[in-house]
Coordinates of N, CA and C in Angstrom, one line a residue:
X141 N 133.3 71.5 132.5 CA 133.4 71.0 131.1 C 133.8 72.2 130.2
X142 N 134.8 71.9 129.3 CA 135.2 72.8 128.3 C 134.9 72.3 126.9
X143 N 134.7 73.2 126.0 CA 134.5 72.8 124.7 C 135.5 73.3 123.7
X144 N 135.7 72.6 122.6 CA 136.7 73.1 121.6 C 136.1 73.0 120.2
X145 N 136.6 73.9 119.4 CA 136.3 73.9 118.0 C 137.6 73.7 117.2
X146 N 137.6 72.7 116.3 CA 138.8 72.6 115.5 C 138.3 72.6 114.0
X147 N 138.9 73.6 113.3 CA 138.4 73.8 111.9 C 139.0 72.6 111.0
X148 N 138.1 71.9 110.4 CA 138.4 70.8 109.4 C 139.7 70.1 109.8
X149 N 139.7 69.4 111.0 CA 140.9 68.8 111.5 C 141.6 67.7 110.5
X150 N 140.8 67.1 109.7 CA 141.4 66.1 108.7 C 142.3 66.8 107.7
X151 N 142.1 68.1 107.4 CA 142.9 68.8 106.4 C 143.8 69.9 107.1
X152 N 143.5 70.3 108.3 CA 144.3 71.3 109.0 C 145.1 70.6 110.1
X153 N 146.0 69.7 109.7 CA 146.7 68.9 110.7 C 148.1 68.6 110.2
X154 N 148.7 69.5 109.3 CA 150.0 69.3 108.9 C 150.9 69.2 110.1
X155 N 151.8 68.2 110.1 CA 152.8 68.1 111.1 C 152.2 67.8 112.5
X156 N 151.0 67.3 112.6 CA 150.4 66.9 113.8 C 149.8 68.0 114.7
X157 N 149.3 69.1 114.1 CA 148.8 70.2 114.9 C 147.6 69.8 115.8
X158 N 146.8 68.8 115.3 CA 145.7 68.4 116.1 C 146.1 67.7 117.4
X159 N 147.4 67.3 117.5 CA 148.0 66.8 118.7 C 147.8 67.7 119.9
X160 N 147.7 69.0 119.6 CA 147.5 70.0 120.7 C 146.2 69.7 121.4
X161 N 145.2 69.2 120.8 CA 144.0 68.9 121.4 C 144.2 67.7 122.4
X162 N 145.0 66.7 122.0 CA 145.3 65.6 122.9 C 146.0 66.0 124.2
X163 N 147.0 66.9 124.0 CA 147.7 67.4 125.2 C 146.9 68.2 126.1
X164 N 146.1 69.1 125.5 CA 145.2 69.9 126.3 C 144.1 69.1 127.0
X165 N 143.6 68.1 126.3 CA 142.5 67.2 126.8 C 143.1 66.5 128.0
X166 N 144.3 66.0 127.9 CA 144.9 65.3 129.1 C 145.0 66.2 130.3
X167 N 145.4 67.4 130.1 CA 145.5 68.3 131.2 C 144.2 68.6 131.8
X168 N 143.2 68.8 131.0 CA 141.8 69.0 131.6 C 141.3 67.8 132.3
X169 N 141.6 66.6 131.8 CA 141.2 65.4 132.5 C 141.8 65.2 133.8
X170 N 143.1 65.6 133.9 CA 143.8 65.6 135.2 C 143.2 66.5 136.3
X171 N 142.5 67.5 135.8 CA 141.7 68.4 136.7 C 140.3 68.0 136.9
X172 N 139.9 66.9 136.3 CA 138.5 66.4 136.4 C 137.6 67.0 135.4
X173 N 138.1 67.7 134.4 CA 137.2 68.3 133.4 C 137.1 67.5 132.1
X174 N 136.0 67.6 131.5 CA 135.9 66.9 130.2 C 136.1 68.0 129.1
X175 N 136.4 67.5 127.9 CA 136.8 68.4 126.8 C 136.0 67.9 125.6
X176 N 135.0 68.6 125.2 CA 134.1 68.1 124.2 C 134.1 69.0 123.0
X177 N 133.9 68.4 121.8 CA 133.9 69.1 120.6 C 132.6 69.8 120.3
X178 N 132.7 71.0 119.8 CA 131.5 71.7 119.3 C 131.6 72.0 117.8
X179 N 130.5 72.1 117.2 CA 130.5 72.3 115.7 C 130.6 73.8 115.4
X180 N 130.3 74.7 116.3 CA 130.3 76.1 116.1 C 131.4 76.8 116.9
X181 N 132.1 77.6 116.2 CA 133.2 78.4 116.8 C 132.7 79.3 117.9
X182 N 131.5 79.8 117.7 CA 130.9 80.7 118.7 C 130.6 80.0 120.1
X183 N 130.5 78.7 120.1 CA 130.2 77.9 121.3 C 131.5 77.4 121.9
X184 N 132.6 77.7 121.4 CA 133.9 77.0 121.9 C 134.6 77.8 122.9
X185 N 135.1 77.1 123.9 CA 136.0 77.7 124.9 C 137.4 77.8 124.3
X186 N 137.8 76.8 123.5 CA 139.1 76.8 122.9 C 138.9 76.6 121.4
X187 N 139.7 77.3 120.6 CA 139.6 77.1 119.1 C 141.0 76.8 118.6
X188 N 141.0 75.8 117.7 CA 142.3 75.4 117.0 C 142.0 75.5 115.5
X189 N 142.9 76.2 114.8 CA 142.9 76.2 113.3 C 144.4 75.9 112.9
X190 N 144.6 74.6 112.5 CA 145.9 74.1 112.2 C 146.4 74.6 110.9
X191 N 147.6 74.1 110.6 CA 148.3 74.3 109.3 C 147.7 73.4 108.3
X192 N 147.6 73.9 107.0 CA 147.1 73.1 105.9 C 147.9 73.3 104.7
X193 N 147.7 72.4 103.7 CA 148.4 72.5 102.4 C 147.8 73.7 101.6
X194 N 148.5 74.1 100.6 CA 148.1 75.2 99.8 C 146.7 74.9 99.2
X195 N 146.6 73.6 98.7 CA 145.3 73.2 98.1 C 144.1 73.3 99.1
X196 N 144.4 72.8 100.4 CA 143.3 72.9 101.4 C 143.0 74.4 101.7
X197 N 144.0 75.2 101.8 CA 143.7 76.6 102.1 C 142.9 77.2 101.0
X198 N 143.1 76.9 99.7 CA 142.3 77.4 98.6 C 140.9 76.8 98.7
X199 N 140.8 75.5 99.0 CA 139.5 74.9 99.0 C 138.6 75.5 100.1
X200 N 139.2 75.8 101.3 CA 138.4 76.2 102.4 C 138.5 77.8 102.6
X201 N 139.0 78.5 101.7 CA 139.2 79.9 101.8 C 137.9 80.6 102.1
X202 N 136.8 80.3 101.5 CA 135.5 80.9 101.8 C 135.0 80.7 103.2
X203 N 135.2 79.5 103.7 CA 134.8 79.2 105.1 C 135.8 79.8 106.1
X204 N 137.0 79.9 105.8 CA 138.0 80.6 106.6 C 137.6 82.1 106.7
X205 N 137.2 82.7 105.6 CA 136.8 84.1 105.6 C 135.7 84.3 106.6
X206 N 134.7 83.3 106.7 CA 133.6 83.5 107.7 C 134.1 83.4 109.1
X207 N 135.3 82.9 109.4 CA 135.8 82.8 110.7 C 136.5 84.1 111.2
X208 N 136.8 85.0 110.2 CA 137.5 86.2 110.5 C 137.0 87.0 111.7
X209 N 135.7 87.3 111.7 CA 135.2 88.1 112.8 C 135.4 87.4 114.2
X210 N 135.2 86.1 114.2 CA 135.4 85.4 115.4 C 136.9 85.4 115.9
X211 N 137.8 85.2 114.9 CA 139.2 85.2 115.2 C 139.6 86.6 115.7
X212 N 139.2 87.7 115.1 CA 139.5 89.0 115.5 C 139.0 89.3 117.0
X213 N 137.8 88.8 117.2 CA 137.2 89.0 118.5 C 137.9 88.2 119.6
X214 N 138.3 86.9 119.3 CA 139.0 86.1 120.2 C 140.4 86.7 120.5
X215 N 141.0 87.2 119.5 CA 142.3 87.9 119.7 C 142.2 89.1 120.6
X216 N 141.2 89.9 120.3 CA 141.0 91.1 121.2 C 140.8 90.7 122.6
X217 N 140.1 89.7 122.8 CA 139.7 89.2 124.2 C 140.8 88.4 124.8
X218 N 141.8 87.9 124.0 CA 142.8 87.0 124.5 C 142.2 85.7 124.9
X219 N 141.2 85.3 124.1 CA 140.5 84.0 124.4 C 141.3 82.8 124.0
X220 N 141.2 81.7 124.7 CA 142.0 80.5 124.4 C 141.9 80.0 122.9
X221 N 142.9 80.2 122.1 CA 142.9 80.0 120.7 C 144.3 79.6 120.3
X222 N 144.4 78.7 119.3 CA 145.7 78.4 118.7 C 145.6 78.4 117.2
X223 N 146.3 79.2 116.5 CA 146.3 79.4 115.1 C 147.7 79.0 114.6
X224 N 147.8 78.0 113.6 CA 149.1 77.5 113.3 C 149.4 77.6 111.8
X225 N 150.6 77.9 111.5 CA 151.2 77.8 110.1 C 150.4 78.6 109.1
X226 N 150.0 77.9 108.0 CA 149.3 78.7 106.9 C 148.0 79.4 107.4
X227 N 147.4 78.9 108.4 CA 146.2 79.6 109.0 C 146.7 80.9 109.7
X228 N 147.8 80.8 110.4 CA 148.4 82.0 111.0 C 148.6 83.1 109.9
X229 N 149.2 82.7 108.8 CA 149.5 83.6 107.7 C 148.2 84.2 107.2
X230 N 147.2 83.3 107.0 CA 145.9 83.7 106.5 C 145.2 84.8 107.4
X231 N 145.3 84.6 108.7 CA 144.6 85.5 109.7 C 145.6 86.6 110.2
X232 N 146.8 86.7 109.7 CA 147.7 87.7 110.2 C 147.2 89.1 110.2
X233 N 146.5 89.5 109.2 CA 146.0 90.9 109.1 C 145.0 91.1 110.2
X234 N 144.3 90.1 110.6 CA 143.3 90.2 111.7 C 143.9 90.4 113.1
X235 N 145.2 90.1 113.1 CA 146.0 90.2 114.4 C 146.9 91.5 114.3
X236 N 146.6 92.3 113.3 CA 147.4 93.5 113.2 C 148.8 93.3 112.6
X237 N 149.0 92.2 111.9 CA 150.3 91.9 111.3 C 150.2 92.0 109.8
X238 N 151.3 92.2 109.1 CA 151.4 92.2 107.7 C 152.4 91.2 107.3
X239 N 152.0 90.2 106.5 CA 152.9 89.2 106.0 C 153.5 89.6 104.7
X240 N 154.8 89.5 104.6 CA 155.5 89.9 103.4 C 156.4 88.7 103.0
X241 N 156.6 88.4 101.7 CA 157.5 87.4 101.3 C 158.9 87.6 101.9
X242 N 159.6 86.5 102.2 CA 160.9 86.6 102.8 C 161.7 85.3 102.5
X243 N 163.0 85.4 102.6 CA 163.8 84.2 102.3 C 163.4 83.0 103.2
X244 N 163.2 81.9 102.6 CA 162.7 80.7 103.3 C 163.6 80.3 104.5
X245 N 163.0 80.1 105.6 CA 163.6 79.5 106.8 C 163.0 78.2 107.1
X246 N 163.9 77.2 107.3 CA 163.4 75.8 107.6 C 164.4 75.3 108.7
X247 N 163.9 75.4 110.0 CA 164.8 75.1 111.1 C 164.0 75.0 112.4
X248 N 164.6 74.4 113.4 CA 164.1 74.4 114.8 C 164.6 75.8 115.3
X249 N 163.6 76.4 116.1 CA 164.0 77.7 116.7 C 163.6 77.7 118.2
X250 N 164.3 78.4 118.9 CA 163.9 78.7 120.3 C 164.0 80.2 120.5
X251 N 162.8 80.9 120.3 CA 162.8 82.3 120.4 C 162.0 82.7 121.6
X252 N 162.7 83.5 122.5 CA 162.1 83.9 123.7 C 161.5 82.8 124.5
X253 N 162.2 81.6 124.5 CA 161.7 80.5 125.3 C 160.6 79.7 124.6
X254 N 160.2 80.1 123.4 CA 159.1 79.3 122.7 C 159.9 78.5 121.7
X255 N 159.7 77.1 121.7 CA 160.4 76.2 120.9 C 159.5 75.5 119.9
X256 N 160.1 75.3 118.7 CA 159.4 74.5 117.6 C 160.1 74.5 116.3
X257 N 159.5 73.9 115.4 CA 160.1 73.8 114.0 C 159.3 74.7 113.1
X258 N 160.0 75.5 112.2 CA 159.2 76.3 111.3 C 159.9 76.1 109.9
X259 N 159.0 76.2 108.9 CA 159.4 76.2 107.5 C 158.6 77.2 106.8
X260 N 159.1 78.5 106.7 CA 158.3 79.6 106.2 C 159.0 80.4 105.2
X261 N 158.2 81.2 104.4 CA 158.8 82.1 103.5 C 158.2 83.5 103.6
X262 N 157.9 83.8 104.9 CA 157.3 85.2 105.2 C 158.0 85.7 106.4
X263 N 157.7 87.0 106.7 CA 158.4 87.7 107.7 C 157.6 87.8 109.0
X264 N 156.5 87.0 109.2 CA 155.8 87.0 110.4 C 156.6 86.5 111.6
X265 N 156.4 87.1 112.8 CA 157.1 86.5 113.9 C 156.7 85.1 114.2
X266 N 157.7 84.2 114.6 CA 157.4 82.8 114.8 C 156.2 82.6 115.8
X267 N 156.0 83.5 116.8 CA 155.0 83.3 117.8 C 154.5 84.7 118.2
X268 N 153.1 84.8 118.3 CA 152.4 86.0 118.7 C 151.4 85.5 119.7
X269 N 151.2 86.3 120.8 CA 150.2 86.0 121.8 C 149.5 87.2 122.3
X270 N 148.3 87.1 122.7 CA 147.5 88.1 123.5 C 146.7 87.3 124.5
X271 N 147.2 87.3 125.7 CA 146.5 86.4 126.7 C 146.7 85.0 126.3
X272 N 145.5 84.3 126.2 CA 145.6 82.8 125.9 C 145.3 82.6 124.4
X273 N 145.4 83.7 123.6 CA 145.3 83.6 122.1 C 146.7 83.5 121.6
X274 N 147.0 82.4 120.9 CA 148.4 82.1 120.4 C 148.3 81.9 118.9
X275 N 149.2 82.5 118.2 CA 149.3 82.3 116.7 C 150.8 82.0 116.5
X276 N 151.1 81.0 115.6 CA 152.5 80.6 115.4 C 152.7 80.0 114.1
X277 N 154.0 80.1 113.6 CA 154.4 79.4 112.4 C 155.2 78.2 112.8
X278 N 155.2 77.9 114.1 CA 155.9 76.7 114.6 C 154.9 75.5 114.6
X279 N 155.3 74.5 113.8 CA 154.4 73.4 113.5 C 154.3 72.4 114.6
X280 N 153.2 71.5 114.5 CA 153.1 70.3 115.3 C 152.4 70.7 116.7
X281 N 152.5 69.7 117.6 CA 151.9 70.0 118.9 C 152.7 70.9 119.8
X282 N 152.6 72.2 119.5 CA 153.5 73.2 120.2 C 153.2 73.2 121.7
X283 N 152.0 72.9 122.1 CA 151.7 72.8 123.5 C 152.5 71.7 124.2
X284 N 152.7 70.6 123.5 CA 153.5 69.5 124.1 C 155.0 69.9 124.2
X285 N 155.5 70.7 123.3 CA 156.9 71.1 123.3 C 157.2 72.3 124.2
X286 N 156.1 72.9 124.7 CA 156.3 74.2 125.5 C 155.3 74.1 126.7
X287 N 155.8 73.5 127.8 CA 155.0 73.3 128.9 C 154.4 74.7 129.5
X288 N 155.2 75.7 129.3 CA 154.7 77.0 129.8 C 153.5 77.5 129.0
X289 N 153.4 77.2 127.7 CA 152.2 77.5 126.9 C 151.1 76.6 127.3
X290 N 151.3 75.4 127.5 CA 150.3 74.4 127.9 C 149.7 74.9 129.3
X291 N 150.6 75.3 130.2 CA 150.1 75.7 131.5 C 149.2 77.0 131.3
X292 N 149.6 77.9 130.5 CA 148.8 79.1 130.3 C 147.4 78.7 129.7
X293 N 147.4 77.9 128.7 CA 146.2 77.5 128.1 C 145.3 76.7 129.0
X294 N 145.9 75.8 129.8 CA 145.1 75.0 130.8 C 144.5 75.9 131.8
X295 N 145.2 76.8 132.4 CA 144.7 77.7 133.4 C 143.6 78.6 132.8
X296 N 143.8 79.1 131.5 CA 142.8 79.9 130.9 C 141.4 79.2 130.7
X297 N 141.5 77.9 130.7 CA 140.3 77.1 130.6 C 139.7 76.7 132.0
X298 N 140.3 77.2 133.0 CA 139.8 77.0 134.4 C 140.2 75.7 135.0
X299 N 141.3 75.1 134.5 CA 141.8 73.9 135.1 C 143.1 74.1 135.8
X300 N 143.5 73.1 136.6 CA 144.8 73.2 137.3 C 145.8 72.5 136.4
X301 N 147.0 73.1 136.2 CA 148.0 72.6 135.4 C 148.8 71.6 136.3
X302 N 149.0 70.4 135.7 CA 149.8 69.3 136.4 C 150.7 68.7 135.4
X303 N 152.0 68.7 135.8 CA 153.0 68.0 134.9 C 154.1 67.4 135.8
X304 N 154.5 66.2 135.5 CA 155.5 65.6 136.3 C 156.9 66.1 135.9
X305 N 157.8 66.1 136.8 CA 159.2 66.5 136.5 C 159.8 65.7 135.4
X306 N 159.5 64.4 135.3 CA 160.1 63.6 134.3 C 159.6 64.1 132.9
X307 N 158.3 64.5 132.8 CA 157.8 65.1 131.6 C 158.5 66.4 131.2
X308 N 158.8 67.2 132.2 CA 159.5 68.4 131.9 C 160.9 68.1 131.4
X309 N 161.6 67.1 132.0 CA 162.9 66.6 131.6 C 162.9 66.1 130.1
X310 N 161.8 65.3 129.8 CA 161.7 64.8 128.4 C 161.7 66.0 127.4
X311 N 160.8 66.9 127.7 CA 160.7 68.1 126.8 C 162.0 68.9 126.7
X312 N 162.7 69.1 127.8 CA 163.9 69.8 127.8 C 165.0 69.0 127.0
X313 N 165.0 67.7 127.1 CA 165.9 66.9 126.3 C 165.6 67.0 124.8
X314 N 164.4 66.9 124.4 CA 164.0 67.0 123.0 C 164.4 68.4 122.5
X315 N 164.2 69.4 123.2 CA 164.6 70.7 122.8 C 166.1 70.8 122.6
X316 N 166.8 70.3 123.6 CA 168.3 70.4 123.5 C 168.8 69.6 122.2
X317 N 168.3 68.5 122.0 CA 168.7 67.7 120.9 C 168.3 68.3 119.5
X318 N 167.2 68.9 119.5 CA 166.7 69.5 118.2 C 167.5 70.8 117.9
X319 N 167.8 71.6 118.9 CA 168.6 72.8 118.6 C 170.0 72.5 118.5
X320 N 170.5 71.4 119.0 CA 171.9 71.0 118.9 C 172.7 71.5 120.1
X321 N 172.1 71.5 121.2 CA 172.8 72.0 122.4 C 173.0 71.0 123.4

């Protein structure tokens, strides 16, 4: 059995970031594992902090601050974690990054094999990882669009990765059409 913590999923779900839990849950179920929610980040095998609106980021800023030591520790350990969008920008300094304003980019990207859509006005790299800790400005269910990331996360949770060739083909086709290739 694996547990997950998702910070305020009703507000930290811009562009379907919580869909990453569904994809990961399916993979764990295929291996005979259950995936249950926990209320405390310290008890979680997997942590998700999705993208949120400016208003939500302001509203929850105090509670996000309380997560900083846990995020730093998880990053140092390479523990299974996914930080997305505005939350990535919020925790960037805890990952050793400095976010600076930059000309807005709004586009699908495929950088070093990692695919997704971003709409940002900062200079942070689109994707950063340490082990199974992943932080990204690529929105939505990034694990569904990147089977190699899903595989890494699944294995880090002690499960066997299983994907049908047809599923890989669907993902490849979506990526081709989005990038325009």
